[in-house]
XYZ file of C-alpha atoms in Angstrom:
698
model
C 26.286 0.681 5.857
C 29.082 3.032 4.854
C 29.415 1.285 1.473
C 25.672 1.602 0.942
C 25.864 5.278 1.880
C 28.597 5.768 -0.703
C 26.443 4.075 -3.331
C 23.459 6.156 -2.257
C 25.620 9.240 -2.580
C 26.157 8.360 -6.222
C 22.543 7.417 -6.766
C 21.103 10.509 -5.103
C 23.707 13.012 -6.264
C 22.372 16.332 -7.443
C 21.733 16.355 -11.207
C 20.631 18.695 -13.953
C 20.883 22.250 -12.658
C 22.874 20.954 -9.700
C 25.938 22.192 -7.855
C 28.161 19.962 -10.031
C 30.681 22.112 -11.869
C 29.620 22.109 -15.554
C 32.829 23.742 -16.740
C 35.130 21.700 -18.971
C 38.876 21.610 -18.788
C 40.544 22.910 -21.921
C 41.787 19.985 -24.001
C 44.187 20.177 -26.954
C 42.814 19.759 -30.433
C 40.403 21.458 -32.769
C 36.718 20.662 -33.183
C 36.017 19.696 -36.807
C 34.142 22.515 -38.508
C 31.748 20.010 -39.992
C 30.471 19.191 -36.512
C 30.024 22.833 -35.577
C 28.037 23.475 -38.749
C 26.215 20.154 -38.851
C 23.166 18.571 -37.338
C 22.507 17.417 -33.772
C 23.031 13.660 -34.207
C 26.797 13.054 -34.328
C 28.744 9.883 -35.099
C 32.144 10.199 -33.308
C 33.541 7.386 -35.472
C 33.339 9.723 -38.485
C 34.517 13.120 -37.192
C 34.820 14.678 -40.627
C 31.146 14.018 -41.327
C 28.585 16.563 -40.284
C 25.933 15.516 -37.789
C 22.640 14.273 -39.143
C 19.854 16.797 -39.527
C 16.213 16.232 -38.659
C 14.015 16.394 -41.766
C 11.763 19.405 -42.245
C 8.448 19.295 -40.395
C 9.808 16.548 -38.146
C 10.626 17.005 -34.484
C 12.369 14.780 -31.926
C 11.301 15.542 -28.347
C 13.962 14.482 -25.855
C 13.987 14.377 -22.071
C 17.085 14.406 -19.855
C 17.950 13.540 -16.239
C 15.205 11.007 -15.513
C 13.489 8.854 -14.671
C 11.918 10.663 -11.723
C 8.543 11.275 -10.129
C 7.684 13.516 -13.102
C 8.425 10.879 -15.739
C 5.200 8.976 -15.202
C 3.100 12.106 -15.840
C 5.114 12.850 -18.978
C 4.630 9.290 -20.230
C 0.885 9.598 -19.603
C 0.727 12.760 -21.716
C 2.774 11.203 -24.525
C 0.588 8.080 -24.524
C -2.603 10.121 -24.601
C -1.337 12.199 -27.533
C 0.216 9.271 -29.431
C 3.670 10.865 -29.407
C 6.995 9.003 -29.267
C 10.014 10.597 -27.576
C 13.595 9.851 -26.599
C 14.653 9.677 -22.953
C 18.289 10.115 -21.928
C 18.573 8.364 -18.605
C 20.693 8.879 -15.535
C 21.848 5.319 -14.787
C 21.401 5.624 -11.032
C 17.813 6.779 -11.513
C 17.120 4.040 -14.047
C 18.411 1.401 -11.618
C 16.049 2.763 -8.974
C 13.018 2.933 -11.315
C 13.345 0.045 -13.801
C 9.549 -0.015 -14.086
C 9.572 3.331 -15.852
C 12.348 2.187 -18.196
C 10.260 -0.873 -19.084
C 7.279 1.350 -19.805
C 9.348 3.626 -22.083
C 10.503 0.619 -24.094
C 7.059 -1.006 -24.213
C 5.408 2.209 -25.462
C 7.885 2.646 -28.319
C 10.108 5.399 -26.954
C 13.878 5.438 -27.474
C 16.201 5.344 -24.494
C 19.736 6.765 -24.391
C 22.611 7.088 -21.942
C 23.068 10.311 -19.948
C 25.828 8.898 -17.658
C 25.326 7.188 -14.322
C 25.695 10.216 -12.042
C 25.393 13.208 -14.429
C 29.154 13.728 -14.355
C 30.801 16.100 -16.808
C 32.622 13.568 -18.996
C 35.108 16.202 -20.141
C 36.469 16.422 -16.588
C 36.695 12.798 -15.482
C 39.397 10.151 -15.693
C 39.330 7.377 -18.291
C 38.103 4.728 -15.843
C 35.370 7.040 -14.550
C 34.326 7.853 -18.111
C 33.872 4.188 -18.935
C 32.135 3.463 -15.617
C 29.606 6.250 -16.195
C 28.598 4.744 -19.535
C 28.856 1.039 -18.709
C 26.879 1.208 -15.454
C 24.085 3.073 -17.205
C 24.004 0.421 -19.931
C 23.758 -2.263 -17.233
C 20.855 -0.466 -15.586
C 19.048 -0.366 -18.938
C 19.919 -3.997 -19.697
C 18.634 -5.094 -16.300
C 15.305 -3.392 -16.983
C 14.552 -4.264 -20.637
C 17.204 -6.760 -21.769
C 18.560 -4.301 -24.367
C 21.456 -1.876 -24.648
C 21.455 1.401 -26.576
C 23.866 3.291 -28.790
C 22.453 6.753 -28.016
C 24.377 9.143 -25.759
C 23.832 12.687 -24.627
C 26.705 14.326 -22.783
C 25.709 16.142 -19.581
C 25.845 19.943 -19.848
C 25.692 19.777 -23.646
C 23.395 21.840 -25.825
C 23.688 22.736 -29.537
C 26.389 21.448 -31.927
C 27.649 24.993 -32.464
C 28.549 25.139 -28.746
C 30.927 22.148 -28.856
C 34.326 23.069 -27.371
C 37.625 21.105 -27.696
C 37.217 19.442 -24.284
C 33.735 18.185 -25.206
C 35.060 16.958 -28.547
C 37.811 15.096 -26.680
C 35.174 13.415 -24.493
C 33.077 12.589 -27.540
C 36.002 10.807 -29.210
C 36.082 8.343 -26.289
C 32.498 7.327 -27.070
C 33.160 5.627 -30.414
C 30.294 3.126 -30.086
C 27.608 5.756 -29.562
C 25.646 8.298 -31.532
C 25.995 11.527 -29.559
C 22.787 13.535 -29.610
C 22.785 17.303 -29.217
C 19.794 19.646 -29.474
C 18.627 22.215 -31.996
C 16.297 23.841 -29.463
C 17.160 24.020 -25.734
C 14.073 25.086 -23.804
C 16.052 25.766 -20.616
C 13.096 24.347 -18.746
C 15.455 23.366 -15.925
C 15.592 27.084 -15.004
C 11.777 27.151 -14.669
C 11.301 30.230 -16.907
C 7.526 29.754 -17.119
C 5.204 27.588 -19.212
C 4.857 30.051 -22.099
C 8.628 30.579 -22.317
C 9.206 26.811 -22.500
C 6.652 26.472 -25.290
C 8.114 29.311 -27.341
C 11.662 27.950 -26.939
C 10.527 24.516 -28.168
C 8.964 25.710 -31.469
C 11.183 25.426 -34.607
C 11.429 28.320 -37.011
C 9.535 27.956 -40.246
C 9.414 24.357 -41.415
C 12.794 23.286 -40.006
C 13.169 19.986 -38.255
C 14.609 19.993 -34.744
C 15.695 18.050 -31.689
C 13.982 19.703 -28.705
C 15.590 19.361 -25.275
C 13.357 19.068 -22.185
C 13.967 17.538 -18.749
C 11.975 14.939 -16.816
C 14.299 14.849 -13.775
C 16.766 16.858 -11.762
C 14.306 19.004 -9.828
C 10.809 20.439 -9.967
C 9.509 19.693 -13.459
C 5.924 20.870 -12.992
C 6.392 23.639 -15.590
C 7.723 21.098 -18.088
C 4.714 18.840 -17.515
C 2.333 21.792 -17.881
C 4.035 22.999 -21.077
C 4.329 19.597 -22.780
C 0.681 19.188 -23.749
C 0.446 22.686 -25.238
C 3.771 22.266 -27.050
C 2.541 19.039 -28.672
C -0.692 20.771 -29.713
C 1.167 23.722 -31.242
C 3.574 21.462 -33.169
C 0.738 19.313 -34.490
C -1.145 22.397 -35.629
C 1.968 23.412 -37.572
C 1.981 20.029 -39.301
C 4.967 18.453 -37.524
C 5.544 14.717 -37.255
C 7.024 13.349 -34.025
C 10.041 11.033 -34.308
C 12.431 9.307 -31.999
C 16.162 9.624 -32.641
C 16.201 6.100 -34.067
C 13.326 6.700 -36.470
C 14.747 10.077 -37.518
C 18.037 8.531 -38.689
C 16.426 5.255 -39.794
C 18.601 3.254 -37.366
C 17.021 1.710 -34.241
C 19.313 2.182 -31.233
C 18.731 -1.230 -29.655
C 21.180 -4.107 -29.261
C 20.258 -7.292 -27.349
C 22.021 -7.450 -24.004
C 24.044 -10.521 -23.119
C 22.984 -12.831 -20.315
C 25.827 -11.488 -18.169
C 24.780 -7.880 -18.817
C 21.216 -8.675 -17.804
C 22.377 -10.389 -14.617
C 24.750 -7.548 -13.744
C 22.022 -5.042 -14.465
C 19.581 -6.755 -12.110
C 22.251 -6.895 -9.417
C 22.884 -3.188 -9.929
C 19.164 -2.469 -9.682
C 19.000 -4.403 -6.401
C 22.063 -2.629 -4.969
C 20.654 0.790 -5.813
C 17.286 -0.056 -4.269
C 18.955 -1.322 -1.109
C 21.059 1.833 -0.943
C 17.976 4.008 -1.300
C 16.216 1.932 1.357
C 19.166 2.482 3.692
C 18.976 6.230 3.104
C 15.232 6.157 3.812
C 15.808 4.177 7.009
C 18.498 6.615 8.097
C 16.165 9.544 7.499
C 13.470 7.775 9.484
C 15.973 6.990 12.235
C 17.051 10.617 12.318
C 13.442 11.759 12.656
C 12.764 9.219 15.411
C 16.010 10.073 17.181
C 15.339 13.794 17.033
C 11.823 13.266 18.316
C 13.030 11.040 21.140
C 15.782 13.464 22.128
C 13.481 16.472 22.236
C 10.737 14.509 23.995
C 13.143 13.204 26.610
C 14.612 16.625 27.322
C 11.200 18.268 27.598
C 9.883 15.514 29.877
C 12.968 15.602 32.063
C 12.967 19.361 32.544
C 9.236 19.819 33.037
C 8.792 16.902 35.423
C 12.020 17.675 37.305
C 10.749 21.213 37.815
C 7.477 19.828 39.099
C 9.358 17.441 41.398
C 11.438 20.262 42.874
C 8.344 22.348 43.573
C 6.010 19.704 44.916
C 5.283 20.069 48.659
C 6.899 17.724 51.160
C 4.273 14.993 51.726
C 5.361 14.414 55.299
C 4.947 16.897 58.115
C 7.928 18.049 60.135
C 6.546 16.348 63.221
C 6.362 12.999 61.435
C 9.799 13.543 59.875
C 11.185 14.083 63.387
C 10.013 10.619 64.435
C 12.727 8.833 62.540
C 12.587 5.021 62.572
C 15.495 2.874 63.602
C 17.662 1.991 60.608
C 20.011 -0.833 59.706
C 22.687 0.012 57.138
C 24.036 -2.947 55.160
C 27.338 -2.606 53.316
C 28.294 -5.578 51.093
C 32.037 -5.488 50.500
C 34.360 -7.483 48.284
C 37.977 -6.284 48.042
C 37.068 -2.729 49.045
C 40.139 -1.967 51.132
C 40.775 1.373 49.436
C 37.387 2.864 50.214
C 35.719 0.870 52.972
C 37.119 2.978 55.811
C 35.790 6.208 54.309
C 32.408 4.572 53.699
C 31.979 3.160 57.220
C 33.281 6.249 58.996
C 30.958 8.518 56.967
C 28.007 6.350 58.027
C 29.072 6.320 61.672
C 29.568 10.089 61.625
C 26.053 10.909 60.398
C 23.648 12.678 62.697
C 21.123 9.852 62.485
C 20.073 8.254 65.809
C 19.571 4.524 66.419
C 21.802 3.330 63.617
C 22.895 -0.283 63.146
C 25.713 -0.628 60.588
C 26.474 -4.082 59.183
C 29.465 -4.674 56.915
C 29.226 -8.027 55.115
C 32.650 -9.113 53.908
C 31.970 -11.354 50.893
C 35.145 -13.421 51.033
C 37.508 -10.546 50.275
C 41.091 -11.501 49.444
C 42.507 -8.146 50.590
C 42.421 -6.295 53.941
C 38.785 -5.181 53.756
C 37.673 -7.110 56.849
C 40.771 -6.149 58.836
C 40.255 -2.459 58.119
C 36.622 -2.587 59.265
C 37.553 -4.481 62.422
C 40.365 -2.013 63.096
C 37.969 0.935 63.071
C 36.446 -0.405 66.331
C 33.313 1.702 65.951
C 30.638 0.834 68.517
C 27.637 0.719 66.129
C 29.423 -1.227 63.364
C 29.200 -5.013 63.036
C 31.348 -7.117 60.748
C 29.974 -10.302 59.167
C 32.230 -12.635 57.231
C 31.057 -15.131 54.603
C 32.620 -17.157 51.790
C 32.459 -15.372 48.455
C 28.897 -15.798 47.166
C 28.180 -12.551 45.332
C 26.587 -9.223 46.179
C 22.946 -10.452 46.367
C 23.918 -13.157 48.845
C 25.837 -10.632 50.943
C 22.861 -8.270 50.998
C 20.439 -11.052 51.956
C 22.784 -12.186 54.720
C 22.910 -8.661 56.115
C 19.141 -8.295 55.859
C 18.607 -11.494 57.856
C 20.962 -10.295 60.589
C 19.633 -6.732 60.694
C 17.962 -5.473 63.889
C 15.554 -2.941 62.412
C 12.796 -2.766 59.777
C 14.204 -0.003 57.582
C 17.275 -0.974 55.576
C 19.754 1.289 53.839
C 21.777 -0.671 51.266
C 25.131 0.914 50.496
C 28.038 0.102 48.147
C 31.428 -0.180 49.806
C 32.892 2.762 47.873
C 30.223 5.274 48.920
C 30.743 8.233 51.257
C 27.604 9.694 52.878
C 26.895 13.314 53.658
C 26.067 13.868 57.370
C 22.358 14.532 56.767
C 21.870 12.025 53.948
C 20.285 9.288 56.067
C 17.646 11.650 57.512
C 16.615 12.763 54.023
C 16.698 9.192 52.701
C 14.544 7.682 55.453
C 12.025 10.521 55.852
C 9.678 9.358 53.006
C 8.969 6.116 54.915
C 6.561 8.159 57.025
C 4.210 7.469 54.113
C 2.915 3.950 54.566
C 2.725 3.215 50.826
C 6.457 3.886 50.271
C 8.444 0.666 50.009
C 11.787 2.015 48.753
C 13.626 5.328 48.395
C 16.339 6.195 45.874
C 19.080 8.580 46.944
C 21.100 11.130 45.002
C 24.379 9.602 43.807
C 27.203 12.036 43.139
C 30.507 11.371 41.396
C 33.362 11.679 43.852
C 36.321 11.340 41.460
C 35.683 13.886 38.720
C 39.128 15.423 38.293
C 39.958 13.704 34.972
C 38.024 14.040 31.731
C 36.388 10.618 32.106
C 35.272 11.421 35.646
C 33.988 14.820 34.535
C 31.919 13.235 31.769
C 30.418 10.727 34.196
C 29.658 13.574 36.608
C 27.681 15.341 33.852
C 25.889 12.099 33.029
C 24.926 11.467 36.651
C 23.550 14.975 37.180
C 21.748 15.611 33.890
C 20.843 12.020 33.073
C 20.386 9.714 36.029
C 19.180 12.231 38.605
C 16.894 14.099 36.208
C 15.439 10.745 35.205
C 14.805 9.839 38.851
C 12.947 13.085 39.450
C 10.816 12.336 36.398
C 10.200 8.721 37.449
C 9.161 9.907 40.911
C 6.523 12.246 39.462
C 5.288 9.508 37.108
C 5.416 6.931 39.955
C 7.372 4.395 37.914
C 10.859 4.380 39.436
C 12.744 1.444 37.830
C 16.002 1.600 39.816
C 17.068 2.410 43.357
C 20.860 2.796 43.007
C 23.063 0.360 44.855
C 25.192 3.245 46.136
C 22.400 4.776 48.240
C 18.954 3.266 48.618
C 16.542 2.504 51.459
C 13.954 -0.265 51.715
C 11.157 -1.300 54.040
C 11.535 -4.816 55.476
C 7.956 -5.691 54.565
C 8.579 -4.710 50.931
C 11.687 -6.886 50.751
C 9.824 -9.803 52.269
C 7.057 -9.396 49.677
C 9.605 -9.953 46.893
C 11.636 -12.609 48.767
C 14.756 -10.485 49.099
C 17.457 -9.674 46.575
C 17.631 -12.040 43.605
C 20.783 -13.037 41.737
C 19.288 -14.039 38.378
C 20.151 -10.690 36.756
C 23.333 -8.633 36.674
C 21.466 -5.478 37.723
C 20.185 -6.670 41.083
C 19.205 -3.119 42.118
C 16.975 -2.656 39.046
C 15.501 -6.142 39.405
C 14.738 -5.518 43.103
C 13.167 -2.115 42.461
C 10.936 -3.404 39.666
C 9.848 -6.324 41.846
C 8.895 -3.915 44.644
C 6.873 -1.793 42.209
C 5.071 -4.916 40.995
C 4.289 -5.777 44.631
C 2.278 -2.500 44.714
C 4.758 -0.487 46.765
C 5.638 3.054 45.789
C 9.283 3.932 45.103
C 10.317 7.591 45.482
C 13.389 9.759 44.997
C 15.012 11.811 47.777
C 17.115 14.439 45.983
C 18.542 15.762 49.276
C 19.915 12.361 50.286
C 23.382 12.773 48.774
C 26.191 10.238 48.759
C 29.507 10.289 46.901
C 30.666 7.285 44.934
C 33.761 6.342 42.978
C 33.198 5.875 39.250
C 35.470 3.971 36.828
C 38.738 5.756 36.154
C 39.639 3.951 32.900
C 37.835 3.204 29.652
C 38.134 -0.543 30.245
C 36.559 -0.372 33.704
C 33.816 1.938 32.441
C 33.070 -0.475 29.608
C 32.771 -3.416 32.020
C 30.553 -1.484 34.410
C 28.194 -0.166 31.737
C 28.143 -3.535 29.973
C 26.879 -5.084 33.201
C 24.388 -2.258 33.777
C 23.024 -2.415 30.253
C 22.819 -6.189 30.074
C 21.332 -6.410 33.569
C 18.741 -3.725 32.846
C 17.588 -5.588 29.729
C 17.388 -8.780 31.794
C 15.241 -7.000 34.386
C 13.013 -5.445 31.713
C 12.389 -8.841 30.153
C 11.858 -10.476 33.549
C 9.250 -7.895 34.564
C 7.575 -7.422 31.174
C 4.364 -8.759 32.715
C 3.967 -5.408 34.493
C 2.579 -3.984 31.249
C -0.676 -5.841 31.764
C -0.998 -5.116 35.488
C -2.811 -2.294 37.248
C -1.845 0.040 40.065
C 1.837 0.700 40.781
C 2.876 -2.288 38.672
C 0.927 -0.955 35.696
C 2.603 2.439 35.999
C 5.977 0.717 35.839
C 4.878 -1.424 32.879
C 3.245 1.315 30.823
C 5.487 4.243 31.756
C 8.842 3.063 33.053
C 9.489 0.072 30.781
C 8.616 1.887 27.500
C 10.892 4.747 28.562
C 13.770 2.356 29.236
C 13.123 0.576 25.940
C 13.130 3.854 24.031
C 16.123 5.542 25.630
C 18.303 2.679 26.808
C 17.783 0.300 23.867
C 16.388 1.971 20.724
C 18.116 5.319 21.173
C 21.619 3.803 21.472
C 20.904 1.537 18.503
C 19.865 4.384 16.221
C 22.308 7.047 17.351
C 25.539 5.575 15.882
C 23.833 5.035 12.525
C 22.685 8.638 12.432
C 26.063 9.916 13.638
C 27.840 8.027 10.870
C 25.368 9.343 8.297
C 25.809 12.892 9.589
C 29.596 12.566 9.396
C 29.307 11.246 5.847
C 26.970 14.079 4.920
C 29.341 16.670 6.346
C 32.125 15.283 4.154
C 30.222 14.889 0.876
C 27.229 17.194 1.217
C 27.079 20.446 -0.711
C 25.500 22.148 2.289
C 27.326 20.935 5.417
C 26.563 24.164 7.256
C 22.909 23.198 7.686
C 23.915 19.891 9.258
C 26.296 21.730 11.554
C 23.471 24.019 12.630
C 21.283 21.020 13.421
C 24.043 19.457 15.498
C 24.657 22.744 17.317
C 20.929 23.017 17.976
C 20.877 19.614 19.671
C 23.992 20.549 21.621
C 22.332 23.773 22.775
C 19.303 21.775 23.881
C 21.562 19.446 25.861
C 23.444 22.377 27.355
C 20.277 24.122 28.538
C 19.070 20.881 30.076
C 22.437 20.376 31.764
C 22.495 23.918 33.176
C 19.045 23.417 34.659
C 19.993 20.033 36.113
C 23.214 21.393 37.639
C 21.375 24.330 39.190
C 18.698 22.016 40.525
C 21.322 19.760 42.072
C 23.374 22.587 43.567
C 26.402 21.891 41.349
C 28.863 24.316 39.803
C 28.587 24.826 36.037
C 32.318 24.726 35.330
C 32.424 21.035 34.181
C 29.937 21.795 31.397
C 32.715 23.126 29.155
C 33.420 19.464 28.357
C 29.825 18.737 27.268
C 30.533 19.013 23.494
C 33.363 16.480 23.823
C 31.120 14.250 25.884
C 28.543 14.254 23.086
C 31.176 13.329 20.483
C 33.318 10.791 22.372
C 31.769 9.529 25.603
C 28.267 9.160 24.215
C 29.506 6.974 21.351
C 31.267 4.692 23.817
C 28.083 4.149 25.814
C 26.123 3.450 22.625
C 28.621 0.767 21.623
C 28.300 -0.796 25.078
C 24.531 -1.051 24.626
C 24.952 -2.553 21.152
C 27.327 -5.196 22.516
C 24.881 -5.918 25.355
C 22.029 -6.408 22.904
C 24.192 -8.698 20.791
C 25.098 -10.715 23.897
C 21.421 -11.017 24.791
C 20.525 -12.190 21.279
C 23.332 -14.761 21.332
C 22.187 -15.963 24.760
C 25.496 -15.246 26.466
C 25.665 -15.239 30.253
C 27.895 -12.496 31.585
C 29.750 -12.688 34.855
C 30.102 -9.935 37.425
C 33.097 -7.636 36.857
C 34.433 -6.065 40.045
C 35.794 -2.547 39.574
C 39.303 -1.847 40.785
C 39.026 0.934 43.368
C 41.472 3.796 43.755
C 39.969 5.380 46.870
C 40.345 8.841 45.279
C 37.255 10.968 45.934
C 38.758 14.309 44.996
C 35.417 16.077 44.529
C 34.072 15.358 48.028
C 33.972 18.582 50.079
C 36.283 18.128 53.092
C 35.221 18.186 56.721
C 38.046 16.730 58.764
C 37.320 14.551 61.746
C 39.497 12.181 63.720
C 40.608 9.722 61.050
C 42.841 6.702 61.568
C 43.467 6.312 57.827
C 45.097 9.080 55.779
C 43.055 10.696 53.034
C 39.604 9.949 54.499
C 37.419 13.019 54.072
C 33.769 13.692 54.702
C 31.440 15.852 52.636
C 29.871 19.169 53.460
C 27.199 20.703 51.221
C 28.284 24.058 49.773
C 26.618 27.147 51.186
C 23.536 28.343 49.356
C 22.626 24.941 47.970
C 18.928 24.376 47.349
C 17.318 21.960 49.777
């Protein structure tokens, strides 16, 4: 893509009255006086000979910098008036519009070379000089099977204006006739139709080469002036020639088979490059639309979620049901004590805590047994995976409301009350809690903290309002026994068992809600490698679940809301968005390096960053978090975001190849430095329990 962008940069470079520097470096040597005093058609092979003059009452109309969107209108006017002209082509434009080159040739017009990229040939190296001419010849050969010996140097005008550097460039073009102009209309400056006409009229009966432009910008004035200019010249008795007919020497030479083949390949490459640029522009528009739409939806619906009344009365909330907490654990010795003790220390009555040791090879089971807490049971099983451990705990549970908890999670004292309260509504089958990052001291942890607050939790508020919650997080989620029985428990055929389970519950016509006040602290990956493995599993598993539950699109009720709201959102922002974003980022970086106006791109990027920052500030305020970590948001957008996009791309590639990923267990550190401390009697050093900061919104 980068190579195609480079080619497109050449093809779509600014031409004519562009920002290219038209100045010529001073070259040694003296311009022959004969050229300065002679006519506009110069033969560099005979420098002592004056340029050929156009006979009296004859005029050669020439057009530079095309073909473009204006060329077709100009050709229509010339055909209607029976006038032949000479077109000096930009090779990149000719390769993109070979149809117009074919029409020029078929209708009897002459075609000349005007370089491939409108480079000032007096300023370029020898290899670039030859490339500019040869590639343009190939573009012409690919279109009409001919080459030409006509050349007009960019930024040239009348013979009298030739300077030593231009003469030096002209000497390198020995096989061409170099064509200057007697009358330069300066139509590129858009001086007005009448001014263009007056500048294109020869004095008396003199013959002339008239310079106009059919590309390089807005040529509407040129098109409007052309018809009247032809009329005025005809009324004065002028005959219209091409350069070839004026000097009695046709410019054409048959192209070789190799030149034709190379020309067609060049045409194809240029078209592909232009297609890539068009796709990138489309991707940028789609990406910008998606980003703005997502931010607006998140903020508006999160605001609505925070203001909606509590659907359950205080009296019903006080009648809390008995709860069984199930903690699947595999090699969780660093964090299992903090997890279990935080659960046992909650203010929730009638609590049954089950820790299912899934064949751990460390001291996980011994640590749990050593806690000797009265409401904690330890189940041991051979290693069978997290879904099997959860199902085992569910079968052995005493109560009908289950809270499923990861072994690295630390609960706030009132989290269980907030998490279970929505079950007072009979239609609620599952409740998602508010997961907070516990280890956010390093840059990677800080970035994940921002992502959790402004991404995951804002999304859950939005999904709750739209009634299409796709995921109850494994760190803190509650389920009704009846809902789990309706979907036959936790399945193991996807890598995102929490997303698969939640979607299945939605399709079973249960409502899934979000309890923002049910806060639990979890340990996130501390290294890039662990983060990559975790997000690879999340991304791949989410796509598996989306494909598995695609039938929800055609269902009604709660399942239909998931299918027509939740799944399209996941497809847009977890699949398409990550696919498009790196392409656009690369194009933006390229544009900043080669563009003549990088400031505008910088403003666009800063605008998106400001939008993200405002969204993040609102999300942090809504979640009762301090704003200090947001200083790292710009770096997160540049570095962390790209990493997550690459993870999604690899996941999509794995899905297309049909690869089956295995579960990657994260290596725990047990460091939850962000958890507010509330010390209790603790048999293991470093175990702390959270306390919500004063003034936090409930």
